[in-house]
């Protein structure tokens, strides 16, 4: 009986090993390709889990001053982000806010405030205040302004307008910050 008992145990052991091997194969076959272990040469270190999962970079801070916007006191306007930063002489944003872009946009580059108006009618017929002009594109003057009624509509692409609209409180801050000659940097 001892002989058949050890054969039985050996058979169970072999069956258990076969089942474990099969389950291990199934598990490895169902691992996503980006998590599967890649072949390594001797002496190399396996990549960390975060590196092999394609971890994304931390999200960009939308209120951080764009790196390619120069130095010193300036107004920075990002065409892509539709955002303005009022930056002090220590390169720190003292205020940032979103804007509604005009239908005509200036090219990226450095400009200076050329004129200001306290209150006028915009090229779109809307009463505006705190107009700070800094560029001209194909005969269209481009500048920041706030609608007196607080609206920030999207511009009509069929009309060439240069008013970059902001909220009234942001317009007040721009008016105080950007006097004639102030630097305005436009980034993509």
Short mmCIF file of C-alpha atoms in Angstrom, two decimals:
data_model
loop_
_atom_site.label_atom_id
_atom_site.label_comp_id
_atom_site.label_asym_id
_atom_site.label_seq_id
_atom_site.Cartn_x
_atom_site.Cartn_y
_atom_site.Cartn_z
CA UNK A 1 0.00 0.00 0.00
CA UNK A 2 2.92 2.37 0.63
CA UNK A 3 3.98 1.98 -2.96
CA UNK A 4 0.63 2.91 -4.45
CA UNK A 5 0.25 5.76 -1.99
CA UNK A 6 3.52 7.40 -3.10
CA UNK A 7 2.52 6.94 -6.75
CA UNK A 8 -0.78 8.57 -5.98
CA UNK A 9 0.96 11.52 -4.26
CA UNK A 10 3.41 11.85 -7.16
CA UNK A 11 0.45 11.89 -9.55
CA UNK A 12 -1.31 14.57 -7.53
CA UNK A 13 1.88 16.63 -7.36
CA UNK A 14 2.38 16.36 -11.11
CA UNK A 15 -1.25 17.34 -11.71
CA UNK A 16 -0.95 20.30 -9.32
CA UNK A 17 2.23 21.51 -11.04
CA UNK A 18 0.52 21.19 -14.42
CA UNK A 19 -2.50 23.20 -13.22
CA UNK A 20 -0.28 25.93 -11.71
CA UNK A 21 1.78 26.11 -14.92
CA UNK A 22 -1.40 26.37 -17.01
CA UNK A 23 -2.84 29.12 -14.78
CA UNK A 24 0.47 31.00 -14.88
CA UNK A 25 0.45 30.80 -18.69
CA UNK A 26 -3.15 32.07 -18.82
CA UNK A 27 -2.31 34.97 -16.49
CA UNK A 28 0.73 36.01 -18.51
CA UNK A 29 -1.18 35.73 -21.79
CA UNK A 30 -3.87 38.13 -20.55
CA UNK A 31 -1.49 40.86 -19.30
CA UNK A 32 -1.74 44.05 -21.43
CA UNK A 33 1.29 44.53 -23.68
CA UNK A 34 2.40 47.70 -21.88
CA UNK A 35 2.56 45.84 -18.55
CA UNK A 36 4.25 42.69 -19.81
CA UNK A 37 7.88 42.31 -18.78
CA UNK A 38 10.22 43.18 -21.58
CA UNK A 39 13.31 41.07 -22.25
CA UNK A 40 16.37 42.42 -20.47
CA UNK A 41 20.02 41.86 -20.90
CA UNK A 42 21.88 40.56 -17.85
CA UNK A 43 22.77 43.32 -15.39
CA UNK A 44 19.94 45.69 -16.38
CA UNK A 45 17.27 46.77 -13.98
CA UNK A 46 13.60 46.15 -14.64
CA UNK A 47 11.64 49.36 -15.34
CA UNK A 48 9.47 50.66 -12.53
CA UNK A 49 5.74 50.10 -12.67
CA UNK A 50 5.08 53.81 -13.28
CA UNK A 51 7.51 53.91 -16.19
CA UNK A 52 6.06 50.83 -17.84
CA UNK A 53 2.48 52.03 -17.56
CA UNK A 54 3.17 55.12 -19.62
CA UNK A 55 2.49 57.50 -16.72
CA UNK A 56 1.59 60.97 -17.93
CA UNK A 57 3.37 64.14 -16.91
CA UNK A 58 1.59 66.17 -14.24
CA UNK A 59 -1.03 68.49 -15.67
CA UNK A 60 0.24 71.92 -16.66
CA UNK A 61 -0.61 74.64 -14.16
CA UNK A 62 -2.91 76.95 -16.14
CA UNK A 63 -2.03 79.93 -13.99
CA UNK A 64 1.76 79.58 -14.34
CA UNK A 65 3.37 82.33 -16.43
CA UNK A 66 4.48 80.87 -19.80
CA UNK A 67 8.22 80.17 -19.74
CA UNK A 68 8.89 81.69 -23.17
CA UNK A 69 7.32 85.05 -22.33
CA UNK A 70 10.44 86.98 -21.41
CA UNK A 71 11.31 88.66 -18.13
CA UNK A 72 10.40 91.75 -16.18
CA UNK A 73 7.11 93.58 -15.82
CA UNK A 74 4.80 92.70 -18.70
CA UNK A 75 1.37 91.63 -19.89
CA UNK A 76 1.43 88.10 -21.33
CA UNK A 77 -1.33 86.96 -23.69
CA UNK A 78 -1.54 83.29 -24.71
CA UNK A 79 -3.45 82.77 -27.94
CA UNK A 80 -3.94 79.02 -27.36
CA UNK A 81 -4.91 79.25 -23.69
CA UNK A 82 -7.01 82.40 -24.14
CA UNK A 83 -5.44 83.69 -20.94
CA UNK A 84 -3.68 86.86 -19.81
CA UNK A 85 -1.10 87.24 -17.03
CA UNK A 86 -0.14 90.55 -15.44
CA UNK A 87 3.48 89.89 -14.45
CA UNK A 88 5.49 92.04 -12.03
CA UNK A 89 9.19 92.94 -12.23
CA UNK A 90 10.06 89.79 -10.23
CA UNK A 91 8.43 87.60 -12.94
CA UNK A 92 5.51 86.70 -10.69
CA UNK A 93 1.92 86.83 -11.93
CA UNK A 94 0.00 89.33 -9.85
CA UNK A 95 -3.20 88.42 -11.71
CA UNK A 96 -4.27 85.98 -14.40
CA UNK A 97 -7.60 85.59 -16.15
CA UNK A 98 -9.24 84.15 -19.22
CA UNK A 99 -10.31 86.29 -22.16
CA UNK A 100 -12.52 86.02 -25.24
CA UNK A 101 -10.16 86.47 -28.21
CA UNK A 102 -10.85 88.79 -31.11
CA UNK A 103 -11.40 87.57 -34.67
CA UNK A 104 -8.02 89.09 -35.61
CA UNK A 105 -5.01 87.95 -33.57
CA UNK A 106 -1.51 89.42 -33.45
CA UNK A 107 1.48 87.21 -34.25
CA UNK A 108 3.46 85.92 -31.25
CA UNK A 109 6.07 88.49 -30.22
CA UNK A 110 6.74 91.51 -28.06
CA UNK A 111 4.65 94.67 -28.35
CA UNK A 112 4.10 97.85 -26.37
CA UNK A 113 0.89 99.57 -25.31
CA UNK A 114 0.34 102.31 -27.90
CA UNK A 115 -2.90 103.91 -26.73
CA UNK A 116 -5.64 103.70 -24.12
CA UNK A 117 -9.25 104.82 -23.92
CA UNK A 118 -11.42 104.97 -20.84
CA UNK A 119 -14.73 104.38 -22.63
CA UNK A 120 -15.59 103.98 -26.33
CA UNK A 121 -17.78 101.96 -28.68
CA UNK A 122 -16.00 98.82 -29.87
CA UNK A 123 -15.64 97.85 -33.53
CA UNK A 124 -18.46 95.35 -32.90
CA UNK A 125 -20.81 98.13 -31.74
CA UNK A 126 -20.61 97.22 -28.02
CA UNK A 127 -19.93 99.92 -25.41
CA UNK A 128 -16.52 99.08 -23.88
CA UNK A 129 -14.21 100.48 -21.21
CA UNK A 130 -10.57 100.32 -20.19
CA UNK A 131 -9.26 99.79 -23.70
CA UNK A 132 -5.54 99.00 -23.84
CA UNK A 133 -4.29 98.85 -27.46
CA UNK A 134 -0.98 97.25 -28.39
CA UNK A 135 -0.93 95.96 -32.01
CA UNK A 136 -2.27 96.42 -35.50
CA UNK A 137 -2.94 93.56 -37.93
CA UNK A 138 -3.93 94.35 -41.52
CA UNK A 139 -5.35 97.71 -40.49
CA UNK A 140 -7.25 96.29 -37.49
CA UNK A 141 -6.21 97.66 -34.09
CA UNK A 142 -5.85 94.93 -31.45
CA UNK A 143 -6.28 95.55 -27.75
CA UNK A 144 -7.80 94.44 -24.48
CA UNK A 145 -11.17 95.77 -23.31
CA UNK A 146 -14.18 95.01 -21.14
CA UNK A 147 -17.78 95.35 -22.26
CA UNK A 148 -19.72 97.70 -20.00
CA UNK A 149 -22.60 95.20 -19.97
CA UNK A 150 -20.19 92.46 -18.76
CA UNK A 151 -20.61 90.30 -21.87
CA UNK A 152 -17.78 88.28 -23.39
CA UNK A 153 -19.28 86.97 -26.64
CA UNK A 154 -17.31 85.01 -29.21
CA UNK A 155 -16.42 87.30 -32.09
CA UNK A 156 -18.14 86.98 -35.45
CA UNK A 157 -15.45 85.39 -37.68
CA UNK A 158 -16.94 87.20 -40.68
CA UNK A 159 -16.07 90.59 -39.12
CA UNK A 160 -12.52 91.78 -38.53
CA UNK A 161 -12.43 92.96 -34.92
CA UNK A 162 -9.45 93.39 -32.63
CA UNK A 163 -11.12 93.54 -29.22
CA UNK A 164 -9.83 90.91 -26.79
CA UNK A 165 -12.61 90.94 -24.18
CA UNK A 166 -12.27 90.37 -20.48
CA UNK A 167 -14.51 90.70 -17.43
CA UNK A 168 -14.90 94.18 -16.02
CA UNK A 169 -12.86 93.48 -12.87
CA UNK A 170 -10.03 92.14 -15.06
CA UNK A 171 -10.35 95.22 -17.25
CA UNK A 172 -9.92 97.41 -14.16
CA UNK A 173 -6.74 95.51 -13.25
CA UNK A 174 -5.39 95.76 -16.83
CA UNK A 175 -6.12 99.50 -16.90
CA UNK A 176 -4.15 100.04 -13.70
CA UNK A 177 -1.27 97.75 -14.74
CA UNK A 178 -0.67 98.56 -18.42
CA UNK A 179 0.04 102.22 -19.12
CA UNK A 180 1.37 103.64 -22.41
CA UNK A 181 4.63 101.90 -23.34
CA UNK A 182 4.00 98.84 -21.12
CA UNK A 183 5.36 95.61 -22.59
CA UNK A 184 2.86 93.09 -23.99
CA UNK A 185 4.13 89.65 -24.96
CA UNK A 186 1.95 87.43 -27.15
CA UNK A 187 2.70 83.70 -27.05
CA UNK A 188 1.19 80.86 -29.08
#
